[in-house]
Coordinates of C-alpha atoms and ligand atoms in Angstrom, one line a residue:
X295 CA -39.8 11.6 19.5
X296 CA -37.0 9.1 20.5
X297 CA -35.2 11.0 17.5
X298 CA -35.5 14.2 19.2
X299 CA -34.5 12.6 22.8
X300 CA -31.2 11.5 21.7
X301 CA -30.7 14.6 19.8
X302 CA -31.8 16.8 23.0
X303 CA -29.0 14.1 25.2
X304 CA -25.9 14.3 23.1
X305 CA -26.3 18.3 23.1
X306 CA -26.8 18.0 26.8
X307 CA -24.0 16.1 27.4
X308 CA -21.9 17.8 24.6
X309 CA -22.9 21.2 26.5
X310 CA -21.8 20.1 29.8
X311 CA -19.2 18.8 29.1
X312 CA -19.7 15.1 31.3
X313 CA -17.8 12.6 30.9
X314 CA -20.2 10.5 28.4
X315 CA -20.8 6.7 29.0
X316 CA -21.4 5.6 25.8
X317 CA -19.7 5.3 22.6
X318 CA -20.3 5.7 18.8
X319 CA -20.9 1.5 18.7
X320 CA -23.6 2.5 21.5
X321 CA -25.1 5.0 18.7
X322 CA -24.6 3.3 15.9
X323 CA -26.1 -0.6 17.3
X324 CA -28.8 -0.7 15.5
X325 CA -27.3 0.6 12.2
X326 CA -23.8 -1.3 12.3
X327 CA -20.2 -2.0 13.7
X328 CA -17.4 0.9 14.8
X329 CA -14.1 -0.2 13.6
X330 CA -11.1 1.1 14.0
X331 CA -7.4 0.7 12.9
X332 CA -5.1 0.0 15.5
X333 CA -1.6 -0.8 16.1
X334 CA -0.4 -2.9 19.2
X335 CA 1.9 -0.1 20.7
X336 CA -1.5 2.1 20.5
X337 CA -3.7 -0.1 22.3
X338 CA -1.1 -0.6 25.4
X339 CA -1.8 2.8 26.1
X340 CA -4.9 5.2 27.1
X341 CA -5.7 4.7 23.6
X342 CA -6.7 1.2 24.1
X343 CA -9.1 2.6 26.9
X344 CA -10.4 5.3 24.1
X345 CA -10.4 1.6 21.6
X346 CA -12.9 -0.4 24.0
X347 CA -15.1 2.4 24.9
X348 CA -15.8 3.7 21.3
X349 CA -15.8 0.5 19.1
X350 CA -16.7 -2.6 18.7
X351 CA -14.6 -3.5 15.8
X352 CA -11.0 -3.5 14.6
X353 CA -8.7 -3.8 11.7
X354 CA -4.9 -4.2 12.5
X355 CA -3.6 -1.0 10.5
X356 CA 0.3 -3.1 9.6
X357 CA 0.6 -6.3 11.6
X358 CA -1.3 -8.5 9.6
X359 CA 0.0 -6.9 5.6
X360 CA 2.4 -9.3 4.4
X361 CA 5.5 -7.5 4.6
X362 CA 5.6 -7.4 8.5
X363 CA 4.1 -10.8 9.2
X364 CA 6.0 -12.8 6.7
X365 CA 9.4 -11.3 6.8
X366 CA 10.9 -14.0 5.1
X367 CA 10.8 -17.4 3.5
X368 CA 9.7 -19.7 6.2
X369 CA 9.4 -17.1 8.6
X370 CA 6.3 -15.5 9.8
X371 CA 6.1 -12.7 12.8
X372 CA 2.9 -13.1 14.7
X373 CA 3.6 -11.1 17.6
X374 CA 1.7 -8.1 16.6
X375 CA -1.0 -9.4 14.6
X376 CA -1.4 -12.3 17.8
X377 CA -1.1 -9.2 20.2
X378 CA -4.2 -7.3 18.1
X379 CA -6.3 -10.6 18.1
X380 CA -5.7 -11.3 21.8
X381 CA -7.4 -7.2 22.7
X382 CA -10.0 -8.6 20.4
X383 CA -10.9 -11.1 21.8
X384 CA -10.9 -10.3 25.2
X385 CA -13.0 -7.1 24.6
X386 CA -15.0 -9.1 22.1
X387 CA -14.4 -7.0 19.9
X388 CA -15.1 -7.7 15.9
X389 CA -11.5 -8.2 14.0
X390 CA -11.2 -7.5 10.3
X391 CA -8.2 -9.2 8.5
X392 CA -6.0 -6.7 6.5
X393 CA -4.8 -7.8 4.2
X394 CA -3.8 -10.9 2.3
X395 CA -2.9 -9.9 -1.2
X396 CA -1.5 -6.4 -2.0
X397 CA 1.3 -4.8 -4.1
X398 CA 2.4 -2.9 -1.7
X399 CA 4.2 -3.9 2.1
X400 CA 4.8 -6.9 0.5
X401 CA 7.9 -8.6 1.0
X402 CA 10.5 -8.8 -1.5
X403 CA 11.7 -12.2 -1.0
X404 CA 8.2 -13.5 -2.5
X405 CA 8.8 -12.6 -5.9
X406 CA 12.5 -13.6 -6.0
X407 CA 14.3 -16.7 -7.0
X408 CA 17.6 -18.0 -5.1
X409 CA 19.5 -16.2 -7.9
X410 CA 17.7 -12.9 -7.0
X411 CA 16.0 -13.7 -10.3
X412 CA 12.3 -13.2 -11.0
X413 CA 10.2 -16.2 -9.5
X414 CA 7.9 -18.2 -12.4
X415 CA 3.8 -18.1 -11.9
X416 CA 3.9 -21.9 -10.4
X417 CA 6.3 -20.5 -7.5
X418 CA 4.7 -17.0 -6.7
X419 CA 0.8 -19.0 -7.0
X420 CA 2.3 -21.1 -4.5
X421 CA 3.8 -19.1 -1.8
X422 CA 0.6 -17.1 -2.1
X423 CA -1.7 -20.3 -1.7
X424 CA 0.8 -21.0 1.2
X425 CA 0.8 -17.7 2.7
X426 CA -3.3 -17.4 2.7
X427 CA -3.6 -20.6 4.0
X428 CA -1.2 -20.2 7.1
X429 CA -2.6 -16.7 8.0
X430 CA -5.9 -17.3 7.9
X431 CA -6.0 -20.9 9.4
X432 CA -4.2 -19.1 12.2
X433 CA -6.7 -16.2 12.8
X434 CA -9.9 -18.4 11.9
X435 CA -11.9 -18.6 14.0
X436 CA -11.2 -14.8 15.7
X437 CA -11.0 -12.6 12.3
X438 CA -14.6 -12.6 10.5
X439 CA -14.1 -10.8 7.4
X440 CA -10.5 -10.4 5.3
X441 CA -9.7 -8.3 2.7
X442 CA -8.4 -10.6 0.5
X443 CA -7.0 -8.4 -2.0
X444 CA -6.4 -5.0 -1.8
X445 CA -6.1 -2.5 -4.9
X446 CA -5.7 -4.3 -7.9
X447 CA -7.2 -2.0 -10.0
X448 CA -5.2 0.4 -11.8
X449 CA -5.9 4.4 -11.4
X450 CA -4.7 4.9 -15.3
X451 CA -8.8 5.7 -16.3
X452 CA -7.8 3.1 -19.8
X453 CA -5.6 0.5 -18.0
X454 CA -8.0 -2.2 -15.9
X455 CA -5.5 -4.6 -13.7
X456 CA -2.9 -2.3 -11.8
X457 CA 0.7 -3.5 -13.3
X458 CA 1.7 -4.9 -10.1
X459 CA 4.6 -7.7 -9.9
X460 CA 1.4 -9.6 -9.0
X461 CA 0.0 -9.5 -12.1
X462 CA 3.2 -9.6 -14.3
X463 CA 4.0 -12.8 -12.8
X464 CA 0.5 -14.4 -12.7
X465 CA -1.7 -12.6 -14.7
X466 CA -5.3 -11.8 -13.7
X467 CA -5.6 -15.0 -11.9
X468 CA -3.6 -14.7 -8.8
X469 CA -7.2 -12.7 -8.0
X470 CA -9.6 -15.3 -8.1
X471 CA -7.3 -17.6 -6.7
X472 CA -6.4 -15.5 -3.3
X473 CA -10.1 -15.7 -3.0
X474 CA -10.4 -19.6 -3.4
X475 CA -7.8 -20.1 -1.0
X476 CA -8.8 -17.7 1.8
X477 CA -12.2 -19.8 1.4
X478 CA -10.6 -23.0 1.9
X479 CA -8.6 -21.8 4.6
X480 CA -11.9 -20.5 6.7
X481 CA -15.5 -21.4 4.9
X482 CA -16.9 -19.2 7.5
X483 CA -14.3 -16.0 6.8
X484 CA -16.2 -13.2 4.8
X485 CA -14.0 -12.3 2.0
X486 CA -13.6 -8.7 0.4
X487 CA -11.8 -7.1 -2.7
X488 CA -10.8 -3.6 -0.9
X489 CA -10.1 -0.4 -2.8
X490 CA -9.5 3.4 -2.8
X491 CA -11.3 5.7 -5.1
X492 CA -14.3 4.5 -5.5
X493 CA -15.8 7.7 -5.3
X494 CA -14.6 7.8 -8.7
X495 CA -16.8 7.0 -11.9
X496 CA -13.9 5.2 -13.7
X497 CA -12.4 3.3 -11.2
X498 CA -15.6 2.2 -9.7
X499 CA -16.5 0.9 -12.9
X500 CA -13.2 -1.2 -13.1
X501 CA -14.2 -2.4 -9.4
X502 CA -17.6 -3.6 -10.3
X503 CA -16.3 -5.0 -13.5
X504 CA -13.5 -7.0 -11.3
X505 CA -16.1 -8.1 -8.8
X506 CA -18.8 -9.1 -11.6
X507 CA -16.1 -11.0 -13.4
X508 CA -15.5 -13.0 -9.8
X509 CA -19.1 -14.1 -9.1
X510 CA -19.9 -14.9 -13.0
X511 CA -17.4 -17.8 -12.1
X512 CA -18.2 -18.9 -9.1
X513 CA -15.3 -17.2 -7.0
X514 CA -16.3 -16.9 -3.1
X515 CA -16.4 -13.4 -2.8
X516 CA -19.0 -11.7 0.0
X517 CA -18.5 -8.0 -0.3
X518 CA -16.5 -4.9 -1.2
X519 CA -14.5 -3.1 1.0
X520 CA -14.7 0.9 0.1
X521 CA -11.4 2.4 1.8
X522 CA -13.4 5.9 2.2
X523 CA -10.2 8.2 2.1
X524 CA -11.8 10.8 1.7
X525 CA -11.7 14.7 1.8
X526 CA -13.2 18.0 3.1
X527 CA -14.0 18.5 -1.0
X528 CA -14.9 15.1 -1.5
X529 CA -17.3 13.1 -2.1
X530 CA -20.2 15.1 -3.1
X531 CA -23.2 13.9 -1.9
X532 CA -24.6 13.0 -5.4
X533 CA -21.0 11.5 -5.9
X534 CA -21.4 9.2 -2.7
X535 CA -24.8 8.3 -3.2
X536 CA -24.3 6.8 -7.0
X537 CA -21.4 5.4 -5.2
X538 CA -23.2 3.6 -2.7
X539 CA -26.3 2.9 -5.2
X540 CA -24.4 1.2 -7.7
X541 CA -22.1 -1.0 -5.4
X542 CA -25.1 -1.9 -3.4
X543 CA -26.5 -3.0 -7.2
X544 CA -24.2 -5.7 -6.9
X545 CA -25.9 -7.6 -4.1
X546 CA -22.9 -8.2 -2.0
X547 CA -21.9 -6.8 1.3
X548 CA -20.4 -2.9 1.9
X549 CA -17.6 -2.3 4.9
X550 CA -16.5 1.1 4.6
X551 CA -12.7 0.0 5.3
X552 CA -10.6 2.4 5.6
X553 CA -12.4 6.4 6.6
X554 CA -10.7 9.3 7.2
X555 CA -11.8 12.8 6.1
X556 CA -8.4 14.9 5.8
X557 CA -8.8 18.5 6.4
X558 CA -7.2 19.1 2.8
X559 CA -8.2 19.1 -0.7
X560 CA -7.6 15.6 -2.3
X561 CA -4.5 14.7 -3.8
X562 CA -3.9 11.3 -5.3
X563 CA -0.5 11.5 -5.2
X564 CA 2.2 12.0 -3.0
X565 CA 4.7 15.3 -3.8
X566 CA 7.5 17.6 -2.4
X567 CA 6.6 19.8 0.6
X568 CA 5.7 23.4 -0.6
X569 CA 5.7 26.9 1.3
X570 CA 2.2 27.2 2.1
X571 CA 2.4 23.1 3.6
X572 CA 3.2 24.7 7.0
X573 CA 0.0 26.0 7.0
X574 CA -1.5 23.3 9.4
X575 CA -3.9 24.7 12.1
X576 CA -7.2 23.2 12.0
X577 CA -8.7 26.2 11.4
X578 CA -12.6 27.5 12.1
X579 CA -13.8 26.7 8.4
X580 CA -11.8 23.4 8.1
X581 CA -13.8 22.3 11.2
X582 CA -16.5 23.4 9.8
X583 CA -16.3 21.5 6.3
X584 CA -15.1 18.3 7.6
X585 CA -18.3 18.3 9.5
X586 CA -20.1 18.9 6.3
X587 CA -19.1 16.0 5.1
X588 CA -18.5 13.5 7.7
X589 CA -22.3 14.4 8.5
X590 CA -23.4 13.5 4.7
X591 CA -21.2 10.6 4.8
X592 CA -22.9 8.5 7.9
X593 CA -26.7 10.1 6.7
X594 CA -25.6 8.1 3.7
X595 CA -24.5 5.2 5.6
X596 CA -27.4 5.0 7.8
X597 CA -29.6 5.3 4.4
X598 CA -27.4 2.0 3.1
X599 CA -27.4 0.3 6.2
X600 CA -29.3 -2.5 4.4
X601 CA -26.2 -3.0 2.4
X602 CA -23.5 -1.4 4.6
X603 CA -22.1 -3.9 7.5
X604 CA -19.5 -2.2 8.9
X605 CA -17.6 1.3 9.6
X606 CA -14.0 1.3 10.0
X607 CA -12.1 4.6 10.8
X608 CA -8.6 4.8 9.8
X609 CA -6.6 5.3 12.8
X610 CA -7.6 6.2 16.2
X611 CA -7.7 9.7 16.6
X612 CA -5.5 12.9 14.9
X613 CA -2.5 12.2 17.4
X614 CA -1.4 10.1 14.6
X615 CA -2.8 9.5 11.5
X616 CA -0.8 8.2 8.0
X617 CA -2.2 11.2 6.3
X618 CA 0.5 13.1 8.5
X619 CA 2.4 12.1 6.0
X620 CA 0.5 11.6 2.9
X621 CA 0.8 12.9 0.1
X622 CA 3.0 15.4 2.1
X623 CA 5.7 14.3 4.1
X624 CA 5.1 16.0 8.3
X625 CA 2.1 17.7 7.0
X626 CA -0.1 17.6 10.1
X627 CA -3.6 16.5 9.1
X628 CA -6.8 16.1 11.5
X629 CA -8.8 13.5 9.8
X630 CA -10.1 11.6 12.8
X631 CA -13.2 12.4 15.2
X632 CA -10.7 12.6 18.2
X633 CA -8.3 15.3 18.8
X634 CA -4.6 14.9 19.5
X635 CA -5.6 14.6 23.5
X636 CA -8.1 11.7 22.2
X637 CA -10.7 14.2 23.6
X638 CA -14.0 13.9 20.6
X639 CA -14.1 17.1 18.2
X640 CA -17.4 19.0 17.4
X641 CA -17.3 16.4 14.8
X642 CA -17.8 13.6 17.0
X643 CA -21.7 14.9 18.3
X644 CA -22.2 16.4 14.6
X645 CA -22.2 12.2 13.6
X646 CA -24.0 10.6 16.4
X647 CA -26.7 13.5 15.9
X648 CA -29.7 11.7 13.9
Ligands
GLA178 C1 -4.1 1.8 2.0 C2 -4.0 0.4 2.7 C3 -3.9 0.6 4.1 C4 -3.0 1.7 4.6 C5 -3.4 2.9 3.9 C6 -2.4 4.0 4.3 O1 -5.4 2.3 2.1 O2 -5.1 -0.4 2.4 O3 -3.5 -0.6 4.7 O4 -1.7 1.3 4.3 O5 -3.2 2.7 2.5 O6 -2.2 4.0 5.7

């Protein structure tokens, strides 16, 4: 009955058109946190009144990578990250920490001697530790759950550790250790390893493997982050729900990290602009199969709801999302559930419809 009540509303109010007061957090509170990705200059505009309205939790999308808060040597660059926190906080809003350890955004200074020279595994391990620890002693307290280290896996289906300077410096070590050090830094902090493609058999196998190889000794690790870039041809649902299954097999928590469901077929890789690129209108039948599979996506998070403890959408709506330029450079994508004029797609009432 209530079912049908709040299916009967959000068609009513869809219908009419009114000005809706509550937001997908409001629909989603008994099942789990909203997140979105935000940027400072975003939130200091009607976006940030979109931000508060729809979610209750947020991920800085750059301020808190390493690259842009730890410039240099010495140096760190708070202003953003501080000015994300700050909306936060005073919306009490949820914050998710992104991201302490990554090969990418990171700055090249870290890996470089005072010759310009490679730095040795005592010096990297050590501006790492150093880094972890000032970043999240500053944020403790305010940012609940960190990403601790993002993609390490490789994407080669027979290589495990992706060759990162990371890893050529260090080995598979600087891994466990980013996790002991973010847990010394904040006990409290819930700590993630956060990847992409885990809709795929292979690489979900080298993420479970990676995880598995963590808690066998003894590493603090509380969940895995699954990035959800996803597509309007994938996942299947039988791909997404062995995905689901068999990362909820590991006992630990599930934040879907990073969603977005671009209105193109998947590619992995970035690549030169071709004719048929300028193709971008968001077309009748697109519409209609990203609602396909946002809608199979949240039936399946609402089914792992036991397991999954947060929903993070990548970006705030398809004014501007990364994909705009991913894998093809000013290729307009509309990934998002809010339209260029933040107003909410057909999508939007398609996912709060359960
Ligand atoms: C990865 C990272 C994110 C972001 C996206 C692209 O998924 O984890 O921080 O950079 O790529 O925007």
């Amino acid at each position: 009955m209530k079912k049908l009540i709040l299916t009967a509303c959000v068609a009513a109010v869809a219908a009419t058109g009114f000005a809706q007061q509550k937001g997908l957090k409001d629909y989603y509170k008994a099942y789990f946190p909203i997140g979105v990705a935000v940027s400072p200059r975003a939130l200091a505009t009607e976006q940030g009144d979109l931000v508060k309205k729809e979610f209750n939790s947020m991920t800085p999308e750059n301020a808190m990578k390493m690259g842009p808060i730890h410039p240099r040597e010495g140096e760190f660059n708070w202003r953003d990250a501080d000015s994300v926190a700050a909306f936060a906080k005073r919306n009490s809003m949820k914050l998710r920490g992104h991201t302490l350890v990554w090969h990418t955004q990171a700055p090249a200074w870290i890996f470089k001697d005072s010759a310009g020279g490679q730095v040795s595994k005592e010096v990297l391990l050590q501006r790492m530790k150093h880094h972890i620890t000032t970043v999240v002693n500053r944020y403790k307290g305010t940012v609940y759950a960190w990403d601790v280290v993002n993609e390490a896996i490789s994407d080669k289906p027979d290589e495990y550790l992706r060759p990162s300077l990371w890893y050529q410096i260090c080995g598979e070590e600087y891994i466990a250790k980013a996790f002991q050090w973010a847990h010394e830094a904040d006990p409290k902090a819930l700590l993630f390893y956060n990847d992409y493609d885990e809709i795929n058999p292979v690489k979900r196998a080298k993420i479970i493997r990676l995880v598995n190889s963590l808690k066998a000794a003894g590493i603090p690790i509380h969940g895995v982050g699954l990035q959800a870039h996803w597509a309007i041809n994938e996942p299947t649902r039988p791909q997404l729900e062995s995905t689901l299954k068999d990362f909820a097999a590991l006992g630990l928590q599930m934040h879907i990290t990073e969603l977005d469901i671009s209105v193109y077929p998947k590619e992995h890789s970035a690549r030169e602009r071709r004719p048929s690129d300028s193709d971008t209108a968001f077309t009748p039948q697109k519409e209609q199969q990203q609602i396909d599979v946002y809608k199979m996506s949240f039936e399946l998070f609402r089914k792992y709801r036991k397991n999954i403890s947060s929903v993070t959408f990548w970006n705030i709506s398809d004014r501007f999302t990364w994909l705009d330029n991913f894998p093809v450079r000013g290729r307009k994508d509309h990934p998002l559930l809010f339209d260029r004029n933040l107003q909410p797609k057909k999508v939007y009432w398609e996912v709060l419809k359960f």
